[in-house]
CSV table of C-alpha atoms and ligand atoms in Angstrom, one decimal:
chain,number,residue,atom,x,y,z
X,236,MET,CA,0.0,-0.5,0.2
X,237,LYS,CA,1.1,3.6,-0.5
X,238,ILE,CA,0.8,5.1,3.1
X,239,LEU,CA,0.7,8.4,4.4
X,240,VAL,CA,2.0,8.8,7.8
X,241,THR,CA,1.8,12.2,9.2
X,242,GLY,CA,4.7,12.7,12.7
X,243,GLY,CA,6.8,9.9,10.8
X,244,ALA,CA,10.1,11.8,12.3
X,245,GLY,CA,8.7,11.6,15.5
X,246,TYR,CA,9.8,8.5,17.9
X,247,VAL,CA,6.2,6.8,17.2
X,248,GLY,CA,6.3,7.6,13.5
X,249,SER,CA,9.6,6.6,13.0
X,250,HIS,CA,9.7,3.0,14.3
X,251,ALA,CA,6.4,2.4,12.5
X,252,VAL,CA,8.2,3.7,9.6
X,253,ARG,CA,10.9,1.4,9.6
X,254,LEU,CA,8.2,-1.7,10.7
X,255,LEU,CA,5.9,-0.6,7.4
X,256,THR,CA,8.6,0.2,4.6
X,257,LYS,CA,10.4,-3.4,5.6
X,258,ALA,CA,7.0,-5.2,5.2
X,259,GLY,CA,7.2,-4.0,1.9
X,260,HIS,CA,5.4,-1.1,1.9
X,261,ASP,CA,5.7,2.6,-0.4
X,262,VAL,CA,6.1,5.1,2.8
X,263,TRP,CA,5.8,9.1,2.7
X,264,ILE,CA,6.2,10.9,6.0
X,265,PHE,CA,4.4,14.4,6.8
X,266,ASP,CA,6.4,16.2,9.5
X,267,ASN,CA,6.6,19.4,10.8
X,268,LEU,CA,9.7,18.7,12.4
X,269,MET,CA,8.2,20.2,15.8
X,270,ASN,CA,9.3,17.1,17.3
X,271,GLY,CA,10.7,15.3,15.0
X,272,TYR,CA,14.0,14.9,13.0
X,273,LYS,CA,14.4,14.3,9.9
X,274,ALA,CA,18.1,11.5,10.7
X,275,ALA,CA,14.8,9.4,11.6
X,276,THR,CA,13.6,8.9,8.4
X,277,PRO,CA,14.5,6.8,5.3
X,278,ALA,CA,16.2,9.0,3.2
X,279,GLY,CA,13.5,11.2,0.0
X,280,ARG,CA,10.6,10.0,1.7
X,281,LEU,CA,10.3,13.3,3.9
X,282,ILE,CA,8.0,15.6,2.9
X,283,GLU,CA,8.0,19.0,5.6
X,284,GLY,CA,4.7,20.4,6.0
X,285,ASP,CA,2.1,21.2,8.3
X,286,LEU,CA,-1.2,19.6,9.5
X,287,LEU,CA,-2.5,23.2,10.1
X,288,ASP,CA,-1.7,24.3,6.1
X,289,GLN,CA,-4.7,23.1,3.9
X,290,ASN,CA,-3.7,24.1,0.9
X,291,ARG,CA,0.2,21.6,1.5
X,292,LEU,CA,-2.2,20.0,2.4
X,293,ALA,CA,-4.8,19.8,-0.5
X,294,GLU,CA,-0.8,19.2,-2.5
X,295,VAL,CA,0.5,16.1,-1.3
X,296,PHE,CA,-2.9,13.7,-1.2
X,297,ALA,CA,-3.1,14.8,-4.4
X,298,GLU,CA,1.0,14.6,-5.7
X,299,ARG,CA,-0.3,10.5,-5.2
X,300,GLN,CA,-2.7,8.3,-4.4
X,301,TYR,CA,-2.1,7.3,0.0
X,302,ASP,CA,-4.0,4.1,0.2
X,303,ALA,CA,-4.4,4.9,3.8
X,304,VAL,CA,-2.7,7.8,7.0
X,305,MET,CA,-1.1,6.6,9.7
X,306,HIS,CA,-1.8,9.5,12.1
X,307,PHE,CA,0.8,9.8,14.6
X,308,ALA,CA,1.5,13.8,14.5
X,309,ALA,CA,0.3,15.2,17.2
X,310,LEU,CA,1.7,17.4,20.6
X,311,ALA,CA,1.6,14.5,24.0
X,312,TYR,CA,2.7,16.5,26.3
X,313,VAL,CA,0.2,16.7,29.1
X,314,GLY,CA,1.9,19.5,31.1
X,315,VAL,CA,1.7,21.7,28.7
X,316,SER,CA,-1.4,20.9,28.0
X,317,VAL,CA,-2.9,22.6,30.3
X,318,THR,CA,-1.6,25.8,30.9
X,319,ASP,CA,-1.6,25.9,26.4
X,320,PRO,CA,-5.0,24.7,26.3
X,321,ALA,CA,-5.2,26.7,22.4
X,322,THR,CA,-2.0,25.3,20.9
X,323,TYR,CA,-2.9,21.4,22.2
X,324,TYR,CA,-6.7,21.9,20.4
X,325,ARG,CA,-5.8,23.5,17.1
X,326,ASN,CA,-2.6,21.1,16.3
X,327,ASN,CA,-4.3,18.6,17.7
X,328,VAL,CA,-8.2,18.9,17.1
X,329,VAL,CA,-7.4,21.2,14.1
X,330,GLY,CA,-4.2,19.8,12.6
X,331,THR,CA,-6.5,17.0,12.6
X,332,LEU,CA,-9.8,18.1,10.6
X,333,ASN,CA,-7.8,19.3,8.4
X,334,LEU,CA,-6.1,15.7,7.7
X,335,LEU,CA,-10.0,14.2,7.4
X,336,ASP,CA,-10.2,16.6,4.9
X,337,ALA,CA,-8.4,16.5,3.1
X,338,MET,CA,-8.7,12.6,3.0
X,339,ARG,CA,-12.0,13.3,1.7
X,340,ALA,CA,-10.8,15.2,-1.3
X,341,ALA,CA,-8.5,13.1,-3.0
X,342,ASP,CA,-10.6,9.8,-0.6
X,343,VAL,CA,-8.8,7.9,0.8
X,344,ASN,CA,-10.5,6.3,3.6
X,345,LYS,CA,-8.5,4.5,5.8
X,346,ILE,CA,-6.8,6.1,8.6
X,347,VAL,CA,-4.7,4.5,11.8
X,348,PHE,CA,-5.2,7.1,14.8
X,349,SER,CA,-2.6,7.1,17.7
X,350,SER,CA,-4.8,7.9,21.1
X,351,THR,CA,-3.8,7.2,24.4
X,352,CYS,CA,-4.9,6.2,27.7
X,353,ALA,CA,-5.2,9.3,29.0
X,354,THR,CA,-9.2,9.3,28.0
X,355,TYR,CA,-9.6,6.9,30.5
X,356,GLY,CA,-8.9,10.2,32.8
X,357,THR,CA,-8.2,8.2,36.7
X,358,PRO,CA,-9.8,5.1,36.3
X,359,ASP,CA,-12.0,3.1,39.1
X,360,LYS,CA,-10.7,0.2,38.1
X,361,SER,CA,-7.8,-1.8,37.3
X,362,PRO,CA,-5.9,-3.1,34.1
X,363,ILE,CA,-9.0,-0.8,32.4
X,364,THR,CA,-11.1,-2.3,29.6
X,365,GLU,CA,-12.0,0.0,25.9
X,366,GLY,CA,-15.1,-0.1,27.2
X,367,MET,CA,-14.5,2.0,31.2
X,368,LYS,CA,-15.7,5.9,31.1
X,369,GLN,CA,-12.9,7.0,29.3
X,370,ASP,CA,-13.3,11.1,31.7
X,371,PRO,CA,-9.8,13.1,30.5
X,372,ILE,CA,-8.2,14.9,33.4
X,373,ASN,CA,-6.1,17.4,31.2
X,374,PRO,CA,-6.8,19.3,27.4
X,375,TYR,CA,-3.9,16.4,25.8
X,376,GLY,CA,-6.4,13.8,26.9
X,377,TYR,CA,-9.6,15.4,25.5
X,378,THR,CA,-8.5,16.1,22.0
X,379,LYS,CA,-7.6,11.9,21.9
X,380,LEU,CA,-11.2,11.8,22.7
X,381,VAL,CA,-12.7,14.5,20.7
X,382,ILE,CA,-10.5,13.1,17.7
X,383,GLU,CA,-12.0,9.0,18.5
X,384,ARG,CA,-15.8,10.9,18.7
X,385,ALA,CA,-14.7,11.9,14.9
X,386,LEU,CA,-13.3,9.4,14.1
X,387,ASP,CA,-16.5,7.2,14.6
X,388,ASP,CA,-18.9,10.1,13.5
X,389,TYR,CA,-16.8,9.9,9.9
X,390,ALA,CA,-17.0,6.3,9.8
X,391,HIS,CA,-20.8,6.3,10.2
X,392,ALA,CA,-21.6,9.4,7.8
X,393,TYR,CA,-19.1,8.5,5.2
X,394,GLY,CA,-17.6,4.9,5.6
X,395,LEU,CA,-14.6,5.8,7.1
X,396,GLY,CA,-12.0,2.5,8.7
X,397,PHE,CA,-10.4,3.5,11.2
X,398,ALA,CA,-8.1,2.3,13.6
X,399,ALA,CA,-8.6,4.6,16.9
X,400,LEU,CA,-5.2,3.1,19.3
X,401,ARG,CA,-4.8,4.3,22.7
X,402,TYR,CA,-0.9,3.6,23.9
X,403,PHE,CA,-0.5,3.5,27.1
X,404,ASN,CA,3.7,3.9,28.3
X,405,ALA,CA,4.9,3.8,25.0
X,406,SER,CA,9.1,2.8,25.5
X,407,GLY,CA,12.7,1.5,24.0
X,408,ALA,CA,13.7,1.7,20.8
X,409,ALA,CA,14.8,-0.8,17.8
X,410,GLU,CA,17.0,-3.0,18.7
X,411,ASP,CA,19.5,-2.9,15.7
X,412,GLY,CA,20.0,1.5,18.9
X,413,THR,CA,19.6,2.5,15.5
X,414,ILE,CA,16.9,5.0,16.3
X,415,GLY,CA,14.8,5.5,19.8
X,416,GLU,CA,13.5,8.5,22.1
X,417,ASP,CA,14.9,12.1,21.9
X,418,HIS,CA,12.1,14.9,23.4
X,419,LYS,CA,13.0,17.8,24.0
X,420,PRO,CA,12.2,19.1,26.8
X,421,GLU,CA,12.2,14.6,28.4
X,422,THR,CA,10.5,14.1,31.1
X,423,HIS,CA,9.8,9.9,30.5
X,424,LEU,CA,10.9,8.1,33.3
X,425,ILE,CA,12.9,5.6,30.9
X,426,PRO,CA,14.9,8.2,29.3
X,427,LEU,CA,15.6,11.0,32.2
X,428,ILE,CA,16.6,7.8,34.0
X,429,LEU,CA,19.4,6.1,31.2
X,430,GLN,CA,20.4,10.4,31.7
X,431,VAL,CA,21.5,10.0,35.0
X,432,ALA,CA,23.6,6.8,34.3
X,433,LEU,CA,25.3,8.9,31.3
X,434,GLY,CA,26.5,11.2,33.7
X,435,GLN,CA,24.0,13.8,32.5
X,436,ARG,CA,21.8,14.6,35.3
X,437,GLN,CA,22.7,13.7,38.7
X,438,GLU,CA,20.0,12.2,40.5
X,439,ILE,CA,16.0,11.3,39.1
X,440,THR,CA,13.2,12.4,40.9
X,441,VAL,CA,10.5,10.2,41.5
X,442,PHE,CA,7.0,11.4,41.5
X,443,GLY,CA,5.4,10.5,45.2
X,444,ASP,CA,5.8,7.0,47.3
X,445,ASP,CA,2.2,7.1,49.1
X,446,TYR,CA,0.2,6.0,46.2
X,447,PRO,CA,-1.8,2.8,47.4
X,448,THR,CA,0.9,0.6,45.3
X,449,PRO,CA,2.9,-2.4,46.1
X,450,ASP,CA,6.1,-0.4,46.7
X,451,GLY,CA,4.0,3.0,47.1
X,452,THR,CA,5.6,4.8,43.4
X,453,CYS,CA,3.4,5.1,40.9
X,454,VAL,CA,2.7,2.2,38.4
X,455,ARG,CA,2.2,1.5,34.6
X,456,ASP,CA,2.0,-0.6,31.5
X,457,TYR,CA,4.9,0.5,29.5
X,458,ILE,CA,5.1,-0.9,25.4
X,459,HIS,CA,7.5,-1.5,23.2
X,460,VAL,CA,8.0,1.5,20.7
X,461,ASP,CA,8.1,-1.9,17.9
X,462,ASP,CA,5.7,-3.3,19.6
X,463,LEU,CA,3.2,-0.4,19.3
X,464,ALA,CA,4.7,-0.9,15.4
X,465,THR,CA,3.1,-3.9,14.6
X,466,ALA,CA,0.1,-3.8,16.4
X,467,HIS,CA,0.2,-0.6,13.9
X,468,LEU,CA,0.5,-2.4,10.6
X,469,ALA,CA,-2.0,-5.4,11.8
X,470,ALA,CA,-4.8,-2.4,12.8
X,471,LEU,CA,-4.0,-1.2,9.6
X,472,GLU,CA,-4.5,-5.2,7.0
X,473,ARG,CA,-7.6,-4.9,9.4
X,474,LEU,CA,-9.5,-1.4,8.3
X,475,GLN,CA,-12.8,-1.4,6.9
X,476,PRO,CA,-15.0,1.5,5.5
X,477,GLY,CA,-17.4,2.3,8.0
X,478,LYS,CA,-16.5,0.9,10.5
X,479,GLY,CA,-13.8,0.6,13.9
X,480,LEU,CA,-11.1,-0.5,16.0
X,481,LYS,CA,-10.6,1.3,19.4
X,482,LEU,CA,-8.3,-0.8,21.1
X,483,ASN,CA,-6.0,-0.4,24.0
X,484,LEU,CA,-2.3,-1.0,23.6
X,485,GLY,CA,-0.6,-2.0,26.6
X,486,THR,CA,1.6,-5.6,27.3
X,487,GLY,CA,-1.2,-6.6,30.3
X,488,ALA,CA,1.8,-5.9,32.8
X,489,GLY,CA,2.2,-2.6,35.7
X,490,ALA,CA,6.3,-1.4,36.4
X,491,SER,CA,6.4,0.6,39.5
X,492,VAL,CA,8.7,4.5,39.2
X,493,MET,CA,10.9,1.8,42.0
X,494,GLU,CA,11.5,-0.9,39.0
X,495,VAL,CA,11.8,0.6,36.2
X,496,ILE,CA,14.7,2.5,38.0
X,497,ASP,CA,16.0,-0.3,39.2
X,498,ALA,CA,15.3,-2.3,36.3
X,499,CYS,CA,18.3,1.2,35.0
X,500,ARG,CA,20.6,-0.3,37.9
X,501,ARG,CA,20.9,-3.9,36.9
X,502,GLU,CA,21.1,-2.9,33.0
X,503,THR,CA,24.3,0.5,33.2
X,504,GLY,CA,26.2,-1.5,35.7
X,505,HIS,CA,25.7,2.2,37.3
X,506,THR,CA,23.9,3.3,41.1
X,507,ILE,CA,21.1,5.8,39.6
X,508,PRO,CA,20.7,7.5,43.0
X,509,HIS,CA,16.7,9.2,43.6
X,510,LYS,CA,15.2,11.7,45.6
X,511,VAL,CA,11.4,11.1,46.5
X,512,ALA,CA,9.4,14.4,45.6
X,513,PRO,CA,5.9,14.9,46.4
X,514,ARG,CA,3.4,13.8,43.4
X,515,ARG,CA,3.2,15.3,40.3
X,516,ALA,CA,-0.6,16.7,39.2
X,517,GLY,CA,-2.6,14.3,37.9
X,518,ASP,CA,-0.7,11.7,37.5
X,519,PRO,CA,-3.2,8.1,38.0
X,520,ALA,CA,-2.2,5.6,40.3
X,521,GLU,CA,-1.5,2.4,38.2
X,522,LEU,CA,-2.7,2.6,33.9
X,523,VAL,CA,-2.5,-0.7,33.0
X,524,ALA,CA,-4.1,-2.3,30.2
X,525,ASP,CA,-6.1,-5.0,29.7
X,526,ALA,CA,-4.8,-5.4,26.6
X,527,SER,CA,-7.0,-8.7,25.6
X,528,LEU,CA,-9.4,-6.7,22.8
X,529,ALA,CA,-6.0,-5.7,20.7
X,530,ARG,CA,-4.5,-9.6,20.8
X,531,LYS,CA,-6.9,-11.1,19.8
X,532,THR,CA,-8.8,-8.9,17.2
X,533,LEU,CA,-5.1,-7.7,15.8
X,534,ASP,CA,-3.9,-11.2,16.7
X,535,TRP,CA,-0.5,-9.5,18.0
X,536,THR,CA,1.7,-10.3,20.7
X,537,PRO,CA,3.1,-7.9,22.8
X,538,LYS,CA,7.1,-9.1,21.7
X,539,TYR,CA,9.4,-7.1,24.9
X,540,VAL,CA,7.3,-8.7,27.9
X,541,GLY,CA,8.5,-6.6,31.1
X,542,ILE,CA,10.8,-4.3,31.7
X,543,GLU,CA,14.1,-4.8,31.3
X,544,PRO,CA,14.7,-5.8,27.3
X,545,ILE,CA,12.6,-2.7,27.0
X,546,VAL,CA,15.0,-1.2,29.6
X,547,LYS,CA,17.4,-2.5,27.9
X,548,SER,CA,16.8,-1.4,24.1
X,549,ALA,CA,16.7,1.7,25.6
X,550,TRP,CA,19.8,2.1,26.8
X,551,LYS,CA,21.6,1.1,23.2
X,552,TRP,CA,20.7,3.3,22.0
X,553,HIS,CA,20.9,6.3,24.4
X,554,LYS,CA,24.1,4.7,25.2
X,555,SER,CA,25.2,5.4,21.2
X,556,HIS,CA,22.7,8.7,21.4
X,557,PRO,CA,23.9,10.7,24.1
X,558,ASN,CA,22.9,13.7,22.5
X,559,GLY,CA,19.8,12.0,20.9
X,560,TYR,CA,19.7,12.5,17.6
X,561,GLY,CA,22.0,16.1,18.0
X,562,GLY,CA,25.1,14.7,17.5
W,51,UDP,N1,8.3,9.2,37.1
W,51,UDP,C1,8.9,9.7,37.5
W,51,UDP,N2,9.8,11.2,36.9
W,51,UDP,C2,9.4,11.6,36.4
W,51,UDP,C3,10.0,10.8,35.5
W,51,UDP,C4,8.8,10.4,35.6
W,51,UDP,O1,9.2,9.8,38.7
W,51,UDP,O2,11.4,11.8,37.2
W,51,UDP,C5,6.8,8.6,37.0
W,51,UDP,C6,5.3,9.6,36.6
W,51,UDP,O3,4.9,10.3,38.3
W,51,UDP,C7,5.0,8.2,36.2
W,51,UDP,C8,6.1,7.5,35.4
W,51,UDP,O4,7.4,8.0,36.1
W,51,UDP,O5,4.0,7.7,37.4
W,51,UDP,C9,5.6,7.5,34.3
W,51,UDP,O6,5.9,8.9,33.2
W,51,UDP,P1,6.4,9.8,32.6
W,51,UDP,O7,5.9,11.2,32.3
W,51,UDP,O8,7.0,8.7,31.5
W,51,UDP,O9,5.1,8.3,31.7
W,51,UDP,P2,3.7,8.5,31.5
W,51,UDP,O10,2.7,8.4,32.3
W,51,UDP,O11,3.3,9.8,31.4
W,51,UDP,O12,2.3,9.1,30.3
């Protein structure tokens, strides 16, 4: 298939581009390089542009007849979404509606969309199943939920075939260590811990050790970025006109902040000092997926089980790229 991957120069998008290309698809990347890197993309496949530029989008769809779109491009800092919701709603909601308009105009009716477990807000139960209430506690989660709803309505009215994949904690890096996670600023747990091992920061701060979890620190479901990529490919192959898939992508197992730090200590051989600080606003105690629906629907099984292999792949990337794509 000829596939347009928005955000294909970003973290999850770049891993998906690799896999789609390996699977024989004709892959083109649309990215504004705001949070993405040219170095993360295969040569000659990057189309620079912004989803807020409707003329540019029309041009891109006029240039080639795409069979499907994978839509990763979005802003994803929860904290910034609280202080600057206008930018988040504009980019994530208006940008996606522009994309859907351009797709309709060009008769492209298949899309795989990056959604998030943040659409569930603070769940009453764990693990989380797809049927549970979606009640986001920050603008970022709302922007994704709004698009899930739009996709339902577009499927019904226009025959769009879609998958909304609700990621839990995307983590890890390509097995060969050539592409990986590089956020500026970095806010995610695993890269921050590994920066301590690299001598780039003194210690890791643990946000809260008084949660109702076995060791008092937050539990998250860390899912390897290549497992996310394989799920996208499987979802793409199952898209049907007028129908939508909404699936959790997680492993079904959680790891606490302290368990992640300990895994990084073992992998790097570094002591990685930590200090405990107050809870971070908006962090639920536990977010773990019931991923059985995705496993069944997509005939998909995450390859990376447990935090160790995820940390191992992340360390390979960070050790060989201490400044990310910057050098
Ligand atoms: N976390 C932490 N210290 C940090 C960064 C994150 O204790 O410096 C915790 C955070 O509170 C959460 C978990 O690590 O419980 C994962 O956070 P991350 O920001 O990586 O992903 P999120 O769960 O927010 O999507």
